[in-house]
């Protein structure tokens, strides 16, 4: 991926990420001015980066807050892409307008004016910033040589050595390496000798969730045949990694917050307060700010966990890092004393063109499967089976947009079902990749006529 950001119509000097020793320059801020509405005259300096999405609306949980009663809680978003900055309506009540036309999505120019509710906002310009880069091509088991990844590594290196109880929130799409980042932070911190305990909220049994996290005394409920230390106690002196935080049941969020703020837990069935010394690192692919505006996630828990926020980029944004990672996976597949298989020029092009909805996890799976199932030494695009993996197909321009979207969904879910197979917990694994809960995932399959009736019902759990 190129590092140059072009904004149509912009007079701002182009921002090119140039590696100059320990830093590089990139797009860093978007400047907006309110030209009409309750906040008229107010100037917003919005921190941005390639691939980042900024939510905006009336709710204080947004990164861009607009004081206007005609603006929805989370009204629109600004998404920074290579071609410019996209303005997208988020199903707001009163819509987003450019001139007098209501738009769902639009590419902004400098001097563009758009209206939300009774507020009109003008794009004034962009500015570049200089950011530090790591001098290494990895952090723990995360690898990459692009400026974007070296910036991430520099941030991780700083955070690892900060106050040992600082809570951290890692965001990014499924498969971007959030758990690897968390493990790297633990290993690079003063807590490295302590335990690294994982709480996966996607597999947390709701009826036993509180006991799982806080622990219980013997006899508290049927089956509690012995005292049990919860995950907080198990992580004492080390790190508790809360994976897929957005799936944590709402009723448990207050209890988690209490343990975080007080550094203590009370097991179910006990009155004793137990002190715990734990650093919490949480991760999610969900938009927690949007969930807060919908009343699905507690604001106080979010701000407690997001004392420091780290965003991991999607694989499709990392350019030649895709090839660097693919070759590392090929090297890992080579037997003792054997040379790793190599990628043909055509295979390299195919890898770079792929959109990688499953990110690094999907790349690893694709490359390893090719390395282990082929007998020839040079891998071609057909060996990587990227068409099946990505649902890459040309749009059928004979279809209306609504039908085209359904056809894309059908191809996507067919590829996903093939990927997860029909073993135990196939629905949970498929839902996690798709970014849905299990119920929503099953409903989507049934809506598209793809529910795999050949799978035993018991394997859904």
XYZ file of N, CA, C and O in Angstrom, residues 64-243:
720
model
N -16.003 12.969 17.960
C -16.398 14.303 17.510
C -17.812 14.560 18.029
O -18.770 13.936 17.572
N -17.926 15.437 19.025
C -19.205 15.693 19.684
C -19.836 16.956 19.106
O -19.194 18.016 19.037
N -21.110 16.854 18.690
C -21.837 17.974 18.096
C -23.044 18.289 18.967
O -23.938 17.442 19.132
N -23.097 19.468 19.544
C -24.189 19.868 20.426
C -25.344 20.415 19.586
O -25.401 21.588 19.255
N -26.226 19.513 19.203
C -27.352 19.886 18.357
C -28.443 18.839 18.606
O -28.235 17.645 18.361
N -29.591 19.262 19.105
C -30.656 18.321 19.444
C -31.203 17.591 18.225
O -31.863 16.548 18.368
N -30.950 18.117 17.026
C -31.431 17.464 15.809
C -30.427 16.446 15.276
O -30.665 15.815 14.249
N -29.313 16.287 15.979
C -28.286 15.318 15.598
C -28.465 14.057 16.430
O -28.722 14.122 17.642
N -28.353 12.906 15.800
C -28.506 11.631 16.498
C -27.334 11.392 17.447
O -26.279 12.026 17.328
N -27.523 10.428 18.376
C -26.474 10.112 19.337
C -25.161 9.791 18.658
O -24.107 10.344 19.001
N -25.192 8.888 17.699
C -24.046 8.648 16.809
C -24.583 8.811 15.398
O -25.303 7.945 14.897
N -24.269 9.918 14.764
C -24.956 10.360 13.553
C -24.217 9.973 12.273
O -24.817 9.501 11.312
N -22.897 10.183 12.262
C -22.122 9.891 11.050
C -20.700 9.513 11.432
O -20.303 9.593 12.605
N -19.942 9.087 10.439
C -18.549 8.765 10.665
C -17.707 9.324 9.533
O -18.195 9.563 8.416
N -16.437 9.553 9.825
C -15.440 9.955 8.841
C -14.417 8.842 8.769
O -13.776 8.503 9.771
N -14.288 8.233 7.603
C -13.375 7.106 7.413
C -12.234 7.532 6.504
O -12.455 8.002 5.384
N -11.012 7.391 6.997
C -9.831 7.830 6.256
C -9.315 6.682 5.394
O -8.888 5.650 5.912
N -9.379 6.858 4.085
C -8.902 5.851 3.138
C -7.862 6.480 2.221
O -7.624 7.692 2.252
N -7.225 5.640 1.385
C -6.181 6.158 0.498
C -6.705 7.246 -0.423
O -6.015 8.219 -0.712
N -7.942 7.079 -0.901
C -8.473 8.025 -1.886
C -8.993 9.305 -1.258
O -9.309 10.259 -1.963
N -9.085 9.348 0.050
C -9.568 10.551 0.708
C -10.348 10.232 1.964
O -10.214 9.158 2.538
N -11.201 11.164 2.366
C -11.987 11.000 3.582
C -13.456 10.812 3.215
O -14.076 11.668 2.579
N -13.977 9.660 3.632
C -15.355 9.322 3.329
C -16.268 9.746 4.473
O -15.992 9.472 5.631
N -17.345 10.391 4.116
C -18.409 10.766 5.051
C -19.516 9.734 4.907
O -20.004 9.482 3.797
N -19.939 9.105 6.018
C -20.977 8.063 5.948
C -22.047 8.311 6.999
O -21.742 8.533 8.171
N -23.298 8.273 6.566
C -24.431 8.368 7.484
C -24.570 7.041 8.233
O -24.429 5.970 7.647
N -24.832 7.101 9.531
C -24.970 5.893 10.345
C -26.433 5.683 10.734
O -26.773 5.569 11.907
N -27.285 5.629 9.706
C -28.720 5.420 9.912
C -29.312 6.453 10.871
O -30.133 6.133 11.740
N -28.877 7.686 10.695
C -29.360 8.766 11.560
C -30.817 9.088 11.251
O -31.325 8.786 10.161
N -31.477 9.718 12.207
C -32.889 10.065 12.029
C -33.068 11.168 11.002
O -33.959 11.103 10.144
N -32.230 12.198 11.069
C -32.409 13.371 10.205
C -31.470 13.426 9.014
O -31.525 14.377 8.226
N -30.591 12.441 8.888
C -29.797 12.319 7.683
C -28.564 13.208 7.610
O -28.309 14.049 8.477
N -27.796 12.995 6.530
C -26.611 13.785 6.199
C -26.834 14.376 4.816
O -27.211 13.656 3.883
N -26.574 15.675 4.693
C -26.861 16.356 3.428
C -25.619 17.072 2.908
O -24.859 17.668 3.683
N -25.435 16.996 1.598
C -24.464 17.838 0.898
C -25.268 18.656 -0.107
O -25.967 18.091 -0.954
N -25.194 19.969 0.019
C -26.110 20.869 -0.670
C -27.525 20.516 -0.185
O -27.791 20.526 0.996
N -28.410 20.126 -1.073
C -29.759 19.769 -0.632
C -30.038 18.282 -0.826
O -31.192 17.842 -0.726
N -28.979 17.540 -1.075
C -29.131 16.115 -1.367
C -28.755 15.275 -0.152
O -27.663 15.432 0.407
N -29.656 14.396 0.241
C -29.339 13.482 1.330
C -28.424 12.380 0.808
O -28.700 11.782 -0.238
N -27.336 12.136 1.520
C -26.355 11.156 1.058
C -26.144 10.092 2.132
O -26.247 10.358 3.329
N -25.859 8.891 1.674
C -25.460 7.818 2.583
C -23.936 7.775 2.722
O -23.411 7.447 3.777
N -23.265 8.157 1.636
C -21.802 8.104 1.621
C -21.300 9.096 0.592
O -21.884 9.236 -0.482
N -20.225 9.802 0.926
C -19.673 10.784 -0.009
C -18.189 10.982 0.269
O -17.747 10.929 1.423
N -17.423 11.211 -0.784
C -15.999 11.509 -0.665
C -15.840 13.022 -0.550
O -16.286 13.774 -1.412
N -15.209 13.454 0.537
C -15.115 14.883 0.822
C -13.914 15.532 0.155
O -12.841 14.935 0.056
N -14.102 16.775 -0.241
C -13.017 17.643 -0.698
C -12.768 18.698 0.381
O -13.634 18.970 1.212
N -11.578 19.294 0.332
C -11.376 20.496 1.126
C -12.344 21.554 0.602
O -12.560 21.667 -0.610
N -12.941 22.291 1.513
C -13.979 23.288 1.246
C -15.365 22.661 1.124
O -16.361 23.373 0.933
N -15.468 21.326 1.222
C -16.788 20.692 1.229
C -17.559 21.140 2.464
O -16.990 21.327 3.541
N -18.877 21.297 2.305
C -19.759 21.610 3.428
C -20.848 20.550 3.467
O -21.467 20.245 2.444
N -21.052 19.967 4.644
C -22.138 18.995 4.782
C -22.965 19.375 6.005
O -22.497 20.056 6.917
N -24.233 18.928 5.992
C -25.150 19.304 7.067
C -25.672 18.070 7.774
O -26.048 17.070 7.137
N -25.689 18.126 9.093
C -26.276 17.082 9.931
C -27.194 17.774 10.925
O -26.784 18.662 11.655
N -28.480 17.393 10.928
C -29.443 18.101 11.775
C -29.482 19.568 11.403
O -29.625 19.934 10.242
N -29.308 20.460 12.401
C -29.271 21.892 12.127
C -27.873 22.446 12.079
O -27.682 23.671 12.166
N -26.883 21.575 11.920
C -25.484 21.990 11.936
C -24.830 21.762 10.579
O -24.935 20.670 10.006
N -24.177 22.792 10.068
C -23.403 22.679 8.828
C -21.918 22.747 9.165
O -21.487 23.598 9.953
N -21.151 21.848 8.572
C -19.727 21.713 8.880
C -18.925 21.823 7.600
O -19.259 21.205 6.582
N -17.855 22.606 7.658
C -16.990 22.801 6.499
C -15.646 22.132 6.743
O -15.067 22.234 7.830
N -15.163 21.427 5.725
C -13.829 20.828 5.785
C -12.815 21.897 5.414
O -12.799 22.378 4.277
N -11.990 22.305 6.359
C -11.022 23.376 6.123
C -9.726 22.851 5.528
O -9.140 23.442 4.624
N -9.251 21.717 6.039
C -7.997 21.185 5.512
C -7.480 20.032 6.339
O -8.139 19.544 7.264
N -6.284 19.602 5.992
C -5.616 18.529 6.716
C -4.218 18.993 7.087
O -3.699 19.957 6.529
N -3.621 18.309 8.041
C -2.239 18.631 8.384
C -1.484 17.347 8.684
O -2.078 16.329 9.040
N -0.185 17.392 8.502
C 0.657 16.229 8.747
C 1.308 16.347 10.119
O 1.445 17.427 10.684
N 1.690 15.191 10.658
C 2.417 15.152 11.919
C 3.606 14.210 11.773
O 3.636 13.366 10.878
N 4.590 14.391 12.623
C 5.744 13.500 12.658
C 5.556 12.534 13.814
O 5.272 12.949 14.944
N 5.669 11.245 13.525
C 5.461 10.227 14.558
C 6.689 9.327 14.658
O 7.417 9.122 13.686
N 6.908 8.802 15.857
C 8.063 7.937 16.102
C 7.846 6.566 15.485
O 6.732 6.057 15.425
N 8.937 5.967 15.027
C 8.932 4.606 14.501
C 9.850 3.741 15.345
O 10.884 4.207 15.827
N 9.481 2.489 15.491
C 10.385 1.534 16.124
C 11.524 1.230 15.157
O 11.356 1.262 13.936
N 12.704 0.928 15.704
C 13.808 0.536 14.828
C 13.831 -0.969 14.613
O 14.762 -1.513 14.037
N 12.757 -1.659 15.070
C 12.659 -3.102 14.882
C 11.477 -3.450 13.981
O 10.528 -2.673 13.857
N 11.553 -4.630 13.363
C 10.473 -5.055 12.471
C 9.493 -5.993 13.177
O 8.721 -6.698 12.521
N 9.518 -6.022 14.498
C 8.579 -6.868 15.219
C 8.415 -6.380 16.655
O 9.255 -5.659 17.192
N 7.317 -6.803 17.239
C 7.078 -6.627 18.676
C 6.475 -7.934 19.139
O 5.348 -8.272 18.748
N 7.203 -8.671 19.948
C 6.746 -10.006 20.297
C 6.606 -10.838 19.044
O 7.533 -10.947 18.242
N 5.423 -11.407 18.825
C 5.169 -12.222 17.637
C 4.450 -11.452 16.533
O 4.019 -12.048 15.546
N 4.321 -10.144 16.697
C 3.784 -9.308 15.618
C 4.932 -8.861 14.727
O 5.950 -8.369 15.226
N 4.776 -9.011 13.404
C 5.837 -8.636 12.473
C 5.318 -7.665 11.423
O 4.141 -7.700 11.044
N 6.205 -6.796 10.945
C 5.876 -5.871 9.871
C 6.991 -4.864 9.695
O 7.658 -4.489 10.663
N 7.211 -4.440 8.462
C 8.290 -3.489 8.179
C 7.758 -2.168 7.621
O 8.523 -1.255 7.352
N 6.439 -2.069 7.457
C 5.860 -0.839 6.927
C 5.899 0.257 7.992
O 5.928 -0.034 9.194
N 5.909 1.522 7.579
C 5.852 2.607 8.572
C 4.653 2.483 9.499
O 4.744 2.792 10.685
N 3.519 2.014 8.969
C 2.332 1.892 9.804
C 2.558 0.906 10.947
O 2.209 1.176 12.100
N 3.184 -0.253 10.637
C 3.423 -1.241 11.690
C 4.555 -0.807 12.617
O 4.496 -1.040 13.831
N 5.582 -0.164 12.100
C 6.665 0.307 12.974
C 6.159 1.408 13.916
O 6.664 1.550 15.034
N 5.179 2.158 13.480
C 4.558 3.131 14.385
C 3.803 2.404 15.497
O 3.857 2.799 16.664
N 3.076 1.337 15.132
C 2.383 0.527 16.132
C 3.376 -0.063 17.129
O 3.162 -0.035 18.350
N 4.502 -0.595 16.618
C 5.501 -1.202 17.500
C 6.075 -0.169 18.476
O 6.286 -0.462 19.648
N 6.320 1.040 17.969
C 6.854 2.095 18.839
C 5.868 2.407 19.959
O 6.245 2.607 21.119
N 4.577 2.443 19.614
C 3.546 2.703 20.617
C 3.487 1.573 21.639
O 3.393 1.803 22.841
N 3.569 0.329 21.155
C 3.538 -0.823 22.056
C 4.750 -0.832 22.986
O 4.636 -1.145 24.176
N 5.898 -0.475 22.453
C 7.121 -0.445 23.273
C 6.985 0.575 24.405
O 7.412 0.320 25.541
N 6.397 1.736 24.092
C 6.210 2.754 25.127
C 5.212 2.288 26.181
O 5.435 2.421 27.380
N 4.093 1.730 25.709
C 3.029 1.333 26.617
C 3.477 0.203 27.539
O 3.087 0.147 28.711
N 4.297 -0.693 27.029
C 4.726 -1.847 27.831
C 5.434 -1.423 29.101
O 5.367 -2.108 30.126
N 6.115 -0.282 29.067
C 6.914 0.149 30.216
C 6.232 1.229 31.054
O 6.816 1.734 31.998
N 4.975 1.576 30.700
C 4.241 2.563 31.496
C 3.797 1.950 32.811
O 4.026 0.779 33.085
N 3.139 2.772 33.633
C 2.664 2.316 34.947
C 2.037 0.940 34.826
O 1.149 0.716 33.998
N 2.482 0.036 35.670
C 2.177 -1.371 35.473
C 0.700 -1.721 35.598
O 0.275 -2.789 35.153
N -0.123 -0.822 36.168
C -1.545 -1.123 36.282
C -2.379 -0.342 35.276
O -3.609 -0.325 35.353
N -1.725 0.328 34.324
C -2.459 1.066 33.304
C -3.262 0.096 32.439
O -2.716 -0.831 31.849
N -4.569 0.302 32.361
C -5.415 -0.542 31.518
C -5.272 -0.121 30.063
O -5.099 1.061 29.750
N -5.371 -1.092 29.171
C -5.143 -0.852 27.751
C -6.274 -1.485 26.957
O -6.689 -2.618 27.244
N -6.776 -0.779 25.949
C -7.776 -1.318 25.034
C -7.162 -1.421 23.645
O -6.694 -0.423 23.089
N -7.152 -2.629 23.093
C -6.620 -2.873 21.754
C -7.793 -3.109 20.819
O -8.631 -3.977 21.059
N -7.878 -2.321 19.759
C -8.967 -2.466 18.795
C -8.406 -2.865 17.439
O -7.239 -2.638 17.136
N -9.263 -3.450 16.630
C -8.850 -3.883 15.297
C -9.775 -4.977 14.807
O -10.481 -5.623 15.587
N -9.779 -5.187 13.513
C -10.631 -6.217 12.930
C -10.218 -7.604 13.416
O -9.109 -7.799 13.916
N -11.111 -8.552 13.242
C -10.810 -9.938 13.589
C -9.587 -10.416 12.809
O -9.486 -10.199 11.602
N -8.647 -11.050 13.517
C -7.482 -11.620 12.857
C -6.307 -10.690 12.695
O -5.325 -11.038 12.030
N -6.353 -9.490 13.302
C -5.243 -8.535 13.137
C -4.118 -8.748 14.148
O -3.075 -8.105 14.053
N -4.319 -9.627 15.127
C -3.244 -9.926 16.069
C -3.381 -9.264 17.418
O -2.384 -8.981 18.083
N -4.616 -9.049 17.864
C -4.827 -8.345 19.135
C -4.278 -9.134 20.325
O -3.671 -8.563 21.236
N -4.476 -10.465 20.318
C -3.944 -11.260 21.428
C -2.420 -11.294 21.387
O -1.765 -11.269 22.440
N -1.819 -11.334 20.196
C -0.356 -11.295 20.093
C 0.190 -9.986 20.656
O 1.230 -9.967 21.319
N -0.520 -8.884 20.376
C -0.103 -7.587 20.924
C -0.181 -7.605 22.444
O 0.721 -7.112 23.136
N -1.253 -8.191 22.977
C -1.407 -8.261 24.433
C -0.316 -9.116 25.065
O 0.260 -8.751 26.096
N -0.019 -10.250 24.455
C 1.041 -11.112 24.988
C 2.395 -10.402 24.918
O 3.215 -10.513 25.828
N 2.614 -9.669 23.832
C 3.858 -8.919 23.718
C 3.982 -7.859 24.789
O 5.066 -7.655 25.360
N 2.880 -7.160 25.084
C 2.890 -6.158 26.151
C 3.211 -6.800 27.498
O 3.982 -6.255 28.291
N 2.609 -7.937 27.758
C 2.879 -8.646 29.015
C 4.350 -9.045 29.097
O 5.023 -8.801 30.116
N 4.859 -9.652 28.026
C 6.240 -10.163 28.043
C 7.272 -9.046 28.138
O 8.377 -9.263 28.639
N 6.926 -7.841 27.659
C 7.872 -6.723 27.682
C 7.724 -5.865 28.936
O 8.430 -4.870 29.088
N 6.832 -6.242 29.833
C 6.572 -5.446 31.023
C 7.244 -6.046 32.253
O 7.816 -7.143 32.212
N 7.129 -5.335 33.363
C 7.677 -5.834 34.622
C 6.883 -7.020 35.154
O 7.307 -7.674 36.117
N 5.752 -7.327 34.528
C 4.916 -8.447 34.953
C 5.222 -9.729 34.192
O 4.497 -10.725 34.332
N 6.262 -9.749 33.398
C 6.535 -10.883 32.525
C 6.637 -12.205 33.272
O 6.279 -13.267 32.737
N 7.127 -12.170 34.507
C 7.278 -13.410 35.277
C 5.950 -13.895 35.844
O 5.839 -15.034 36.314
N 4.924 -13.053 35.816
C 3.615 -13.424 36.329
C 2.773 -14.107 35.271
O 3.159 -14.236 34.106
N 1.563 -14.551 35.643
C 0.702 -15.265 34.693
C 0.072 -14.347 33.660
O -0.134 -13.159 33.907
N -0.209 -14.909 32.496
C -0.970 -14.237 31.442
C -2.249 -15.057 31.281
O -2.231 -16.178 30.777
N -3.359 -14.511 31.762
C -4.627 -15.242 31.814
C -5.592 -14.643 30.799
O -5.730 -13.416 30.715
N -6.264 -15.507 30.031
C -7.158 -15.050 28.967
C -8.614 -15.275 29.355
O -9.004 -16.383 29.755
N -9.421 -14.233 29.240
C -10.874 -14.316 29.376
C -11.470 -14.056 27.995
O -11.442 -12.931 27.498
N -11.964 -15.109 27.346
C -12.565 -14.992 26.019
C -14.065 -14.825 26.195
O -14.778 -15.770 26.535
N -14.555 -13.615 25.960
C -15.963 -13.318 26.218
C -16.902 -14.009 25.230
O -18.102 -14.117 25.487
N -16.389 -14.493 24.097
C -17.245 -15.171 23.127
C -17.599 -16.583 23.571
O -18.591 -17.150 23.115
N -16.800 -17.173 24.441
C -17.068 -18.537 24.897
C -17.453 -18.578 26.368
O -17.533 -19.649 26.960
N -17.697 -17.414 26.958
C -18.020 -17.326 28.381
C -19.442 -17.839 28.615
O -20.395 -17.284 28.086
N -19.615 -18.912 29.392
C -20.977 -19.414 29.659
C -21.742 -18.419 30.517
O -21.344 -18.100 31.628
N -22.850 -17.895 29.995
C -23.559 -16.805 30.667
C -23.999 -17.187 32.076
O -23.922 -16.377 33.004
N -24.455 -18.430 32.252
C -24.975 -18.819 33.562
C -23.865 -18.972 34.598
O -24.116 -18.931 35.805
N -22.622 -19.130 34.151
C -21.508 -19.287 35.077
C -20.473 -18.168 34.933
O -19.375 -18.266 35.478
N -20.830 -17.120 34.192
C -19.857 -16.080 33.865
C -19.304 -15.390 35.105
O -18.089 -15.182 35.229
N -20.180 -15.031 36.041
C -19.722 -14.319 37.235
C -18.774 -15.187 38.050
O -17.735 -14.723 38.538
N -19.130 -16.462 38.203
C -18.266 -17.397 38.923
C -16.934 -17.564 38.212
O -15.877 -17.643 38.839
N -16.973 -17.608 36.877
C -15.767 -17.792 36.077
C -14.788 -16.637 36.301
O -13.579 -16.836 36.399
N -15.327 -15.421 36.395
C -14.478 -14.234 36.516
C -14.061 -13.978 37.965
O -12.900 -13.696 38.245
N -15.018 -14.084 38.886
C -14.765 -13.704 40.280
C -14.464 -14.881 41.198
O -13.922 -14.691 42.291
N -14.835 -16.104 40.786
C -14.626 -17.271 41.622
C -15.842 -17.570 42.480
O -16.804 -16.792 42.532
N -15.826 -18.716 43.165
C -16.940 -19.078 44.025
C -16.463 -19.962 45.174
O -15.383 -20.564 45.120
N -17.291 -20.015 46.200
C -17.021 -20.889 47.336
C -17.708 -22.230 47.114
O -18.710 -22.332 46.389
N -17.201 -23.255 47.759
C -17.785 -24.589 47.647
C -19.239 -24.564 48.136
O -19.568 -23.953 49.152
N -20.109 -25.211 47.361
C -21.513 -25.299 47.738
C -22.357 -24.116 47.345
O -23.549 -24.077 47.651
N -21.777 -23.134 46.643
C -22.545 -21.938 46.250
C -23.685 -22.302 45.304
O -24.758 -21.706 45.359
N -23.475 -23.253 44.449
C -24.514 -23.688 43.512
C -24.265 -25.152 43.180
O -23.216 -25.719 43.518
N -25.211 -25.786 42.545
C -25.081 -27.191 42.177
C -23.859 -27.385 41.292
O -23.704 -26.704 40.283
N -23.005 -28.277 41.682
C -21.795 -28.530 40.918
C -20.572 -27.841 41.474
O -19.451 -28.129 41.054
N -20.774 -26.911 42.414
C -19.635 -26.217 43.032
C -19.097 -27.078 44.173
O -19.368 -26.837 45.352
N -18.331 -28.103 43.809
C -17.881 -29.091 44.793
C -16.618 -28.660 45.522
O -16.205 -29.310 46.478
N -15.999 -27.584 45.073
C -14.794 -27.088 45.747
C -14.674 -25.580 45.552
O -15.326 -25.004 44.650
N -13.887 -24.945 46.377
C -13.613 -23.517 46.196
C -12.930 -23.301 44.853
O -12.121 -24.127 44.403
N -13.246 -22.194 44.221
C -12.683 -21.921 42.896
C -12.203 -20.474 42.806
O -12.958 -19.537 43.096
N -10.963 -20.294 42.441
C -10.412 -18.948 42.211
C -10.792 -18.486 40.814
O -10.573 -19.206 39.831
N -11.376 -17.298 40.702
C -11.750 -16.756 39.400
C -10.540 -16.252 38.626
O -9.396 -16.295 39.101
N -10.805 -15.757 37.427
C -9.716 -15.345 36.542
C -8.919 -14.178 37.110
O -7.708 -14.080 36.876
N -9.578 -13.276 37.837
C -8.832 -12.169 38.441
C -7.787 -12.697 39.421
O -6.634 -12.254 39.413
N -8.185 -13.631 40.251
C -7.224 -14.194 41.200
C -6.133 -14.985 40.483
O -4.958 -14.935 40.865
N -6.523 -15.711 39.449
C -5.539 -16.492 38.702
C -4.485 -15.595 38.056
O -3.337 -16.006 37.863
N -4.876 -14.367 37.721
C -3.955 -13.436 37.055
C -3.170 -12.578 38.040
O -2.410 -11.691 37.619
N -3.315 -12.817 39.341
C -2.647 -11.999 40.357
C -1.138 -11.939 40.097
O -0.475 -12.961 39.908
N -0.608 -10.716 40.062
C 0.813 -10.513 39.791
C 1.157 -10.472 38.319
O 2.316 -10.243 37.947
N 0.139 -10.674 37.463
C 0.393 -10.694 36.027
C -0.623 -9.883 35.252
O -1.007 -8.783 35.661
N -1.085 -10.441 34.148
C -1.976 -9.737 33.222
C -3.231 -10.545 32.968
O -3.164 -11.757 32.747
N -4.383 -9.884 32.991
C -5.644 -10.486 32.566
C -5.998 -9.900 31.209
O -6.182 -8.693 31.070
N -6.066 -10.753 30.193
C -6.409 -10.315 28.847
C -7.872 -10.648 28.591
O -8.261 -11.823 28.584
N -8.696 -9.613 28.404
C -10.125 -9.789 28.132
C -10.331 -9.686 26.625
O -10.312 -8.594 26.059
N -10.500 -10.837 25.984
C -10.653 -10.874 24.528
C -12.117 -10.704 24.145
O -13.010 -11.250 24.799
